[in-house]
PDB file of C-alpha atoms in Angstrom:
ATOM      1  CA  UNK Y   1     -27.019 -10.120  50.926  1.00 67.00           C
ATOM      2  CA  UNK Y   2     -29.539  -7.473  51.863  1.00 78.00           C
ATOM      3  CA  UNK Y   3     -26.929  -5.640  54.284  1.00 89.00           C
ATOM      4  CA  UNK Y   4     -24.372  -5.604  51.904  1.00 91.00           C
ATOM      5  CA  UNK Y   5     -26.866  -3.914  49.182  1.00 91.00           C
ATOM      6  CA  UNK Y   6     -27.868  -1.741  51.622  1.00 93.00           C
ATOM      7  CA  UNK Y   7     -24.305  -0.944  52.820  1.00 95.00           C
ATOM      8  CA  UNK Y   8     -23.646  -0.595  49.013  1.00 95.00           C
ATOM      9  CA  UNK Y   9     -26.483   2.084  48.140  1.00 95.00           C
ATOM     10  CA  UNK Y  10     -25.643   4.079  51.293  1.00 95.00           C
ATOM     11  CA  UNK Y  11     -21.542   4.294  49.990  1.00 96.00           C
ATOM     12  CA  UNK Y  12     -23.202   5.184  46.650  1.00 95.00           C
ATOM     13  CA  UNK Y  13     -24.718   8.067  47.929  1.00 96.00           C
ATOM     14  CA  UNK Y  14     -21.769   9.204  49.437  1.00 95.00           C
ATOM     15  CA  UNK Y  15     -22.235   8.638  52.791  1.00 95.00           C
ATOM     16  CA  UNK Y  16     -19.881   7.174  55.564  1.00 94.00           C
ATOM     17  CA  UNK Y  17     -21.336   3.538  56.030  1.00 95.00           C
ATOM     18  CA  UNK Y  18     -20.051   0.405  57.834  1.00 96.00           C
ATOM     19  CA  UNK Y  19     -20.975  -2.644  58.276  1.00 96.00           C
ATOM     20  CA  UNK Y  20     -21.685  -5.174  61.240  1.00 96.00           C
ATOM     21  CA  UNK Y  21     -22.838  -8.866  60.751  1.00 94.00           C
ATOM     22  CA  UNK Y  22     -21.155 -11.946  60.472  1.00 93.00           C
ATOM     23  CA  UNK Y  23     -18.920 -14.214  58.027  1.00 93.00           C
ATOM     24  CA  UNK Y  24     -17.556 -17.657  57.701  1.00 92.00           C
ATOM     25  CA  UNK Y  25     -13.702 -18.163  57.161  1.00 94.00           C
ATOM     26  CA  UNK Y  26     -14.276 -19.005  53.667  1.00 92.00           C
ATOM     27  CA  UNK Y  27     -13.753 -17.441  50.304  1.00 93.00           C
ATOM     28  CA  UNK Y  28     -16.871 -15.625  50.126  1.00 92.00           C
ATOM     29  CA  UNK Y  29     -16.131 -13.879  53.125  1.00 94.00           C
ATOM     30  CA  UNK Y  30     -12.879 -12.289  51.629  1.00 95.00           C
ATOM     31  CA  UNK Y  31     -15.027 -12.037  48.387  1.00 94.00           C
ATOM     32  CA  UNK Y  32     -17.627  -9.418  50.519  1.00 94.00           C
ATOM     33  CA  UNK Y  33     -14.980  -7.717  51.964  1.00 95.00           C
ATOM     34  CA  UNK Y  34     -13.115  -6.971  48.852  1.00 96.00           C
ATOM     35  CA  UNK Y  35     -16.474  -5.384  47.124  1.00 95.00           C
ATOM     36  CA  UNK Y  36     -17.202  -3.436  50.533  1.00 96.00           C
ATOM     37  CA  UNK Y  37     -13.658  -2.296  50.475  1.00 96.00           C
ATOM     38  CA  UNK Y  38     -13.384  -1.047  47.347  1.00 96.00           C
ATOM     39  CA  UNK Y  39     -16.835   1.196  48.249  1.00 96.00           C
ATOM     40  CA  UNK Y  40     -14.545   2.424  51.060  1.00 96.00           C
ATOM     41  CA  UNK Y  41     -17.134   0.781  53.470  1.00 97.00           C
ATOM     42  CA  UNK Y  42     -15.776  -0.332  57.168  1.00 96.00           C
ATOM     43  CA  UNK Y  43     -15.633  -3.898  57.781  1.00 96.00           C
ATOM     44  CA  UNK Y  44     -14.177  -4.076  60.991  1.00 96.00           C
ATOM     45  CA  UNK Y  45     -17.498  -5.117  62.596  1.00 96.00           C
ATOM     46  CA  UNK Y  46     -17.944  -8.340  60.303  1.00 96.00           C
ATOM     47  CA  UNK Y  47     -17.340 -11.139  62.665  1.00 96.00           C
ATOM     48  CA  UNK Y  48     -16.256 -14.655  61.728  1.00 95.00           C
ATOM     49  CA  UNK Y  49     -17.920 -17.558  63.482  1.00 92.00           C
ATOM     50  CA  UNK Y  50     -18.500 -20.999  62.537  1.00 90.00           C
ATOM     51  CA  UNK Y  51     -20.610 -21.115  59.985  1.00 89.00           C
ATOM     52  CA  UNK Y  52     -19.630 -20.576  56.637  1.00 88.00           C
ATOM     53  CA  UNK Y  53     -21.053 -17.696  55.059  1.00 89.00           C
ATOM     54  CA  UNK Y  54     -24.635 -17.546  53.684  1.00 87.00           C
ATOM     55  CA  UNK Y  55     -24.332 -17.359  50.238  1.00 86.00           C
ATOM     56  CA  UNK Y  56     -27.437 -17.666  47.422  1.00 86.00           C
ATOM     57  CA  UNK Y  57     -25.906 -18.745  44.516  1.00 88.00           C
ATOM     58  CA  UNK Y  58     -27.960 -17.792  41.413  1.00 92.00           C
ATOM     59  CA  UNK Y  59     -27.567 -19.806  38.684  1.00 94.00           C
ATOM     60  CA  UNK Y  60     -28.232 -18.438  34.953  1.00 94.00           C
ATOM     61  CA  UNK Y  61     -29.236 -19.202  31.678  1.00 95.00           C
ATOM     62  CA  UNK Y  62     -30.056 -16.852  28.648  1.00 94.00           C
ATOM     63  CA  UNK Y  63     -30.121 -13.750  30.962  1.00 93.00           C
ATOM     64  CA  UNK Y  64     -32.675 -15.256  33.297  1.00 95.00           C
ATOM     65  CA  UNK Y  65     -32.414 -17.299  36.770  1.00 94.00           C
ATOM     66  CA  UNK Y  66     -33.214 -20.624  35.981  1.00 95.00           C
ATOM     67  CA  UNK Y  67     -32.256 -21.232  39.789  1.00 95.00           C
ATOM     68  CA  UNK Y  68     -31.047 -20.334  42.919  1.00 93.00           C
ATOM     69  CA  UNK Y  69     -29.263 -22.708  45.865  1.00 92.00           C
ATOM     70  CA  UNK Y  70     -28.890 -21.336  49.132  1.00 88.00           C
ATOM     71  CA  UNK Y  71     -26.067 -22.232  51.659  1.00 84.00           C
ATOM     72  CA  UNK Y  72     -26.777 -21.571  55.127  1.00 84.00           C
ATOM     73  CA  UNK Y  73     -26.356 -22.753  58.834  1.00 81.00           C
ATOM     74  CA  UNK Y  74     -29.226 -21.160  61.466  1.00 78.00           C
ATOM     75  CA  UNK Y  75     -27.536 -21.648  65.059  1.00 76.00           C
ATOM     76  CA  UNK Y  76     -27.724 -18.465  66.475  1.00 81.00           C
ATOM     77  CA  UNK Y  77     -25.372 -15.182  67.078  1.00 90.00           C
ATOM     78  CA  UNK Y  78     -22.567 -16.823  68.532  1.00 92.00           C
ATOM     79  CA  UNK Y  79     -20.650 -13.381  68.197  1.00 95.00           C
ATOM     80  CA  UNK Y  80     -23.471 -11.426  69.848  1.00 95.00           C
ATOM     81  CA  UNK Y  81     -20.779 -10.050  72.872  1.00 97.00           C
ATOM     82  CA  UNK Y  82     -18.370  -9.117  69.912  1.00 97.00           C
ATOM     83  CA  UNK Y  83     -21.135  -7.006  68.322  1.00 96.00           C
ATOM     84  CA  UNK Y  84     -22.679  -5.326  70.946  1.00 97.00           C
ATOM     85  CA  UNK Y  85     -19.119  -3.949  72.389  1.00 97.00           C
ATOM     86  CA  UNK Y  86     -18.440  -3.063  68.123  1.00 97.00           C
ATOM     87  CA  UNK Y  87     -21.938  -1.017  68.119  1.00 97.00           C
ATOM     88  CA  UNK Y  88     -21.548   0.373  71.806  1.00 96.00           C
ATOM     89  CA  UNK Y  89     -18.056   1.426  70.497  1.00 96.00           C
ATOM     90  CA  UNK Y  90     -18.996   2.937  66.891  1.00 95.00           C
ATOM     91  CA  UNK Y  91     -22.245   3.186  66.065  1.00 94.00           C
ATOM     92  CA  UNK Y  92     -22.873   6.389  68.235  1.00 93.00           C
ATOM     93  CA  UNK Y  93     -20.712   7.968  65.231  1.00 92.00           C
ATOM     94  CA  UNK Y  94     -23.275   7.537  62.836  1.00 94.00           C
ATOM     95  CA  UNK Y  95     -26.683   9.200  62.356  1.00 95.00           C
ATOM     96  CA  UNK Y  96     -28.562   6.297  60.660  1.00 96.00           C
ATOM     97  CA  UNK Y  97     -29.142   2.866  61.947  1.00 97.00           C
ATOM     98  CA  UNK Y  98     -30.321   0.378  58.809  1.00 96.00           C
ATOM     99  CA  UNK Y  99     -31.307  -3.380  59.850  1.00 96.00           C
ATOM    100  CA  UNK Y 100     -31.395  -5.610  57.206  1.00 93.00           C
ATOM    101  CA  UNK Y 101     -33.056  -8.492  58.496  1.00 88.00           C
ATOM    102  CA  UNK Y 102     -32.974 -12.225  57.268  1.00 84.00           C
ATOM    103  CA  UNK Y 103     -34.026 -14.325  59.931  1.00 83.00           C
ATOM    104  CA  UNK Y 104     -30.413 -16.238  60.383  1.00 85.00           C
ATOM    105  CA  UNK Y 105     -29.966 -15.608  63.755  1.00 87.00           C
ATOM    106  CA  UNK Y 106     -27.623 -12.514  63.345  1.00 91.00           C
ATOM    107  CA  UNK Y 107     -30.497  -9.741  64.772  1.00 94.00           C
ATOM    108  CA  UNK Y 108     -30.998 -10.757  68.469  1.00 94.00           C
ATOM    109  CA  UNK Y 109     -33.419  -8.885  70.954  1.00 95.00           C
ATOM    110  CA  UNK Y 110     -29.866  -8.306  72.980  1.00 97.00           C
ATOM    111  CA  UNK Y 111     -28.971  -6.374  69.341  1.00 96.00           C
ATOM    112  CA  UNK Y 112     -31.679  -4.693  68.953  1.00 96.00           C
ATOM    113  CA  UNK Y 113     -32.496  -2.934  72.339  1.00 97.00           C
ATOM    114  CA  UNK Y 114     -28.597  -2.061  72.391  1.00 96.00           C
ATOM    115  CA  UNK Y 115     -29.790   0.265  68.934  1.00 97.00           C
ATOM    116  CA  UNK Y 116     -32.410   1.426  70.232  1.00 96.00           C
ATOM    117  CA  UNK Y 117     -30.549   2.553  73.453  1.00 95.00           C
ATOM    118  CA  UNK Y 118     -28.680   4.871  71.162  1.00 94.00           C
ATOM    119  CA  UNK Y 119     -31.246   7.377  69.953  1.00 92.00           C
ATOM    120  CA  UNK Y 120     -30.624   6.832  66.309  1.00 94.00           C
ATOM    121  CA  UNK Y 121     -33.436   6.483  63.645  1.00 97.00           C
ATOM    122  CA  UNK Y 122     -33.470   2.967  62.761  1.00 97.00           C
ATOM    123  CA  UNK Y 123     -34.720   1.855  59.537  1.00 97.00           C
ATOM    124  CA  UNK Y 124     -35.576  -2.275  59.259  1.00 97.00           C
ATOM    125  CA  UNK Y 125     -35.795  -4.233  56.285  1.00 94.00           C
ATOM    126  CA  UNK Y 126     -38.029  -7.199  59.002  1.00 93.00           C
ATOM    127  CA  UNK Y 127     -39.047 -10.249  58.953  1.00 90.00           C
ATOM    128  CA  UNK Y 128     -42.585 -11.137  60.083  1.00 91.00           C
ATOM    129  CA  UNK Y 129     -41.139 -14.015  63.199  1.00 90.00           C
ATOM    130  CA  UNK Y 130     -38.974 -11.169  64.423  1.00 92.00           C
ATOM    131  CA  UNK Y 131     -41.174  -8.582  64.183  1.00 95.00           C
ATOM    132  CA  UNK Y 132     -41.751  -7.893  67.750  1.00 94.00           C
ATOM    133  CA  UNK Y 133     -38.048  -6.638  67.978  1.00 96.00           C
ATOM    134  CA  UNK Y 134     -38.802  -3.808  65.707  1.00 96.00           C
ATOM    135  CA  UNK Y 135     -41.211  -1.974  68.204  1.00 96.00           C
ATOM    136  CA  UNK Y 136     -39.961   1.923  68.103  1.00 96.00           C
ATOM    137  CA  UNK Y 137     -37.575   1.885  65.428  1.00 97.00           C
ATOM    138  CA  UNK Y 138     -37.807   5.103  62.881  1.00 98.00           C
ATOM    139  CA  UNK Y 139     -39.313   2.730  60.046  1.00 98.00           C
ATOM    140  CA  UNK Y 140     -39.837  -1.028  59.011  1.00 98.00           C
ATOM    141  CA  UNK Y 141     -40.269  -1.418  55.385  1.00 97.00           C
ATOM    142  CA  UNK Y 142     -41.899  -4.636  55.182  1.00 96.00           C
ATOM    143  CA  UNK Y 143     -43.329  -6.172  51.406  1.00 95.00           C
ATOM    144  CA  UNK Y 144     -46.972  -7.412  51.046  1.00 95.00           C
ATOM    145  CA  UNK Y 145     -46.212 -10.971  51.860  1.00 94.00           C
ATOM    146  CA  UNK Y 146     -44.615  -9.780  54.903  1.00 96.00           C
ATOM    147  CA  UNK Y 147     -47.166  -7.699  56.072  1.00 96.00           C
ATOM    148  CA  UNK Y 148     -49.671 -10.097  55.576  1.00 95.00           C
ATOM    149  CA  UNK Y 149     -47.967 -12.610  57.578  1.00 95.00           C
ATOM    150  CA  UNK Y 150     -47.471  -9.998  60.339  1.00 96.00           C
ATOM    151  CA  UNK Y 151     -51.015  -9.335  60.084  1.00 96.00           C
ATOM    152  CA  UNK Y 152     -52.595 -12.674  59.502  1.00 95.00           C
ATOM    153  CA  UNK Y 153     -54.451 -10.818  56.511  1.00 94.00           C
ATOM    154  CA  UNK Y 154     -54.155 -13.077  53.838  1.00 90.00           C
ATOM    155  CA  UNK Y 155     -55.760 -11.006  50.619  1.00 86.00           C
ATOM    156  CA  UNK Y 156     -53.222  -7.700  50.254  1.00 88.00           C
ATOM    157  CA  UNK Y 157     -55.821  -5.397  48.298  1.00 87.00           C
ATOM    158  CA  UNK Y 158     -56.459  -1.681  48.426  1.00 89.00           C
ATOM    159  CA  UNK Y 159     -59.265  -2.489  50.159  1.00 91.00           C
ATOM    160  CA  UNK Y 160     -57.365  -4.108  53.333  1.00 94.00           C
ATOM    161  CA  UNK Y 161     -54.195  -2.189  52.693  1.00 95.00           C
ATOM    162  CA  UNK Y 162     -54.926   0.624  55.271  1.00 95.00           C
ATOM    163  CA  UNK Y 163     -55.899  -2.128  57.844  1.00 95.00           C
ATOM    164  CA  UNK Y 164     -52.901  -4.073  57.089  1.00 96.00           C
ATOM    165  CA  UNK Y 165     -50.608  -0.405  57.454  1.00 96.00           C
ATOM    166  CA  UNK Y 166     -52.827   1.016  60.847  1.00 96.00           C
ATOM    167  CA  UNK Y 167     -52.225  -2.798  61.842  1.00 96.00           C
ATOM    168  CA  UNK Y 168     -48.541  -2.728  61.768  1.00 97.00           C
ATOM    169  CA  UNK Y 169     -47.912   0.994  63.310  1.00 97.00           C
ATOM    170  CA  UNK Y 170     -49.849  -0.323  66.475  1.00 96.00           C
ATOM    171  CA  UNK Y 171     -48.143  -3.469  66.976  1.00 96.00           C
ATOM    172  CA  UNK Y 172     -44.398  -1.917  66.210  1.00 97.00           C
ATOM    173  CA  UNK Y 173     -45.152   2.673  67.429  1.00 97.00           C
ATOM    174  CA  UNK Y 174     -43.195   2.677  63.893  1.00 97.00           C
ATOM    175  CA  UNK Y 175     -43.696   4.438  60.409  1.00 98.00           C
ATOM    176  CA  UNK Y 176     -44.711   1.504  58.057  1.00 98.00           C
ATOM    177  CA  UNK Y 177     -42.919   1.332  54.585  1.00 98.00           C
ATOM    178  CA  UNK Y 178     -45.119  -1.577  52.349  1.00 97.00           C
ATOM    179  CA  UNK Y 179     -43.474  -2.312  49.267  1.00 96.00           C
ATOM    180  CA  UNK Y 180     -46.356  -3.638  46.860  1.00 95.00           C
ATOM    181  CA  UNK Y 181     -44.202  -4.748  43.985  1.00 93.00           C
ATOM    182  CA  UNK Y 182     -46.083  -3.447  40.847  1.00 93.00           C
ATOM    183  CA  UNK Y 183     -48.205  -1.147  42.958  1.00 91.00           C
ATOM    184  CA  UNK Y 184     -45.479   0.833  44.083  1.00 95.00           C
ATOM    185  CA  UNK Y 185     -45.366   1.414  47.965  1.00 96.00           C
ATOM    186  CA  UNK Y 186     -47.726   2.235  50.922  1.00 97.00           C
ATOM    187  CA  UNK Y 187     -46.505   4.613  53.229  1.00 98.00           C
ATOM    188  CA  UNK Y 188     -47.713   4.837  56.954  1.00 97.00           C
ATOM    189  CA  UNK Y 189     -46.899   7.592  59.925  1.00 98.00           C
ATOM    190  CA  UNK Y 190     -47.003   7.644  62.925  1.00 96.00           C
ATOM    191  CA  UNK Y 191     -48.799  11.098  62.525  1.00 96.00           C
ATOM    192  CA  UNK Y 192     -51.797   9.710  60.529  1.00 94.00           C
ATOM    193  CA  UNK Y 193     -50.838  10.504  57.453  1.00 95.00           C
ATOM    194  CA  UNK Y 194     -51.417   7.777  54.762  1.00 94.00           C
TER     195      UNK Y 194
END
């Protein structure tokens, strides 16, 4: 999902990238592997567990998505110990931390603190119920409906967009990425500058 597009861009660029999250033993585990492979992005820190992999399986007709099904199992990091000793281990070898975020129980606060315990700029794709593990990462690039859930400002405008930005840098001491869809983005820094 997100990580994996994320993992993909960052190979695309040419950069060094792996990868640390978890899998089911299933067939769309060896099916993520295979496309991060051929990238020449490190899967050693994938970890299976017991659920099967979250997939969201688009379904198409005439070019467009006439649906999408999602398979998933919430039930918590089960592999947390496996993945902090991976990221103790290798992430010190890297100078870029991204997060990508989804709210399935792979980010823990455990996780989190161990990244931020390495001095690395973190960038976070969030979302808004985890929010509060975010505090002092690099950035958090949250979208309007995100940010307004964060927020509890319903009406995303550019009228309450600077409210909704200064908002976010308090609660998380973090630049604030908003992506605004057909208005672009909203960029805000810890220095002031809007």
């Amino acid at each position: 999902g997100g990580a994996g597009n994320a993992a993909m861009n960052v190979a695309t660029l040419g950069a060094q990238c792996c990868i640390v999250g978890l899998v089911g033993e299933d067939p769309a585990k060896d099916i993520i592997k295979r496309l991060l492979n051929a990238k020449n992005i490190n899967t050693d820190g994938l970890f299976v567990h017991s659920n099967p992999t979250v997939q969201k399986v688009r379904y198409m007709g005439n070019e467009r998505q006439l649906l999408r099904c999602d398979y998933e199992k919430k039930t918590g990091n089960e592999k947390e110990k496996e993945m902090l000793g991976y990221i103790k281990k290798n992430i010190p070898n890297f100078d870029i931390v991204i997060v990508s975020d989804y709210a399935k129980g792979t980010v823990t606060e455990n996780i989190m603190n161990e990244l931020k315990k390495l001095n690395k700029k973190i960038i976070v794709d969030p979302k808004p119920d985890q929010f509060h593990l975010y505090k002092g990462a690099y950035l958090i690039k949250p979208n309007e409906n995100e940010a307004s859930v964060i927020t509890k400002i319903d009406n995303v405008t550019e009228e309450t967009i600077n409210d909704i930005g200064t908002q976010l840098i308090e609660k998380s001491n973090a630049n604030i990425l908003i992506s605004r869809g057909k208005n672009g983005v909203s960029l805000f820094e810890l220095n002031g500058n809007i």
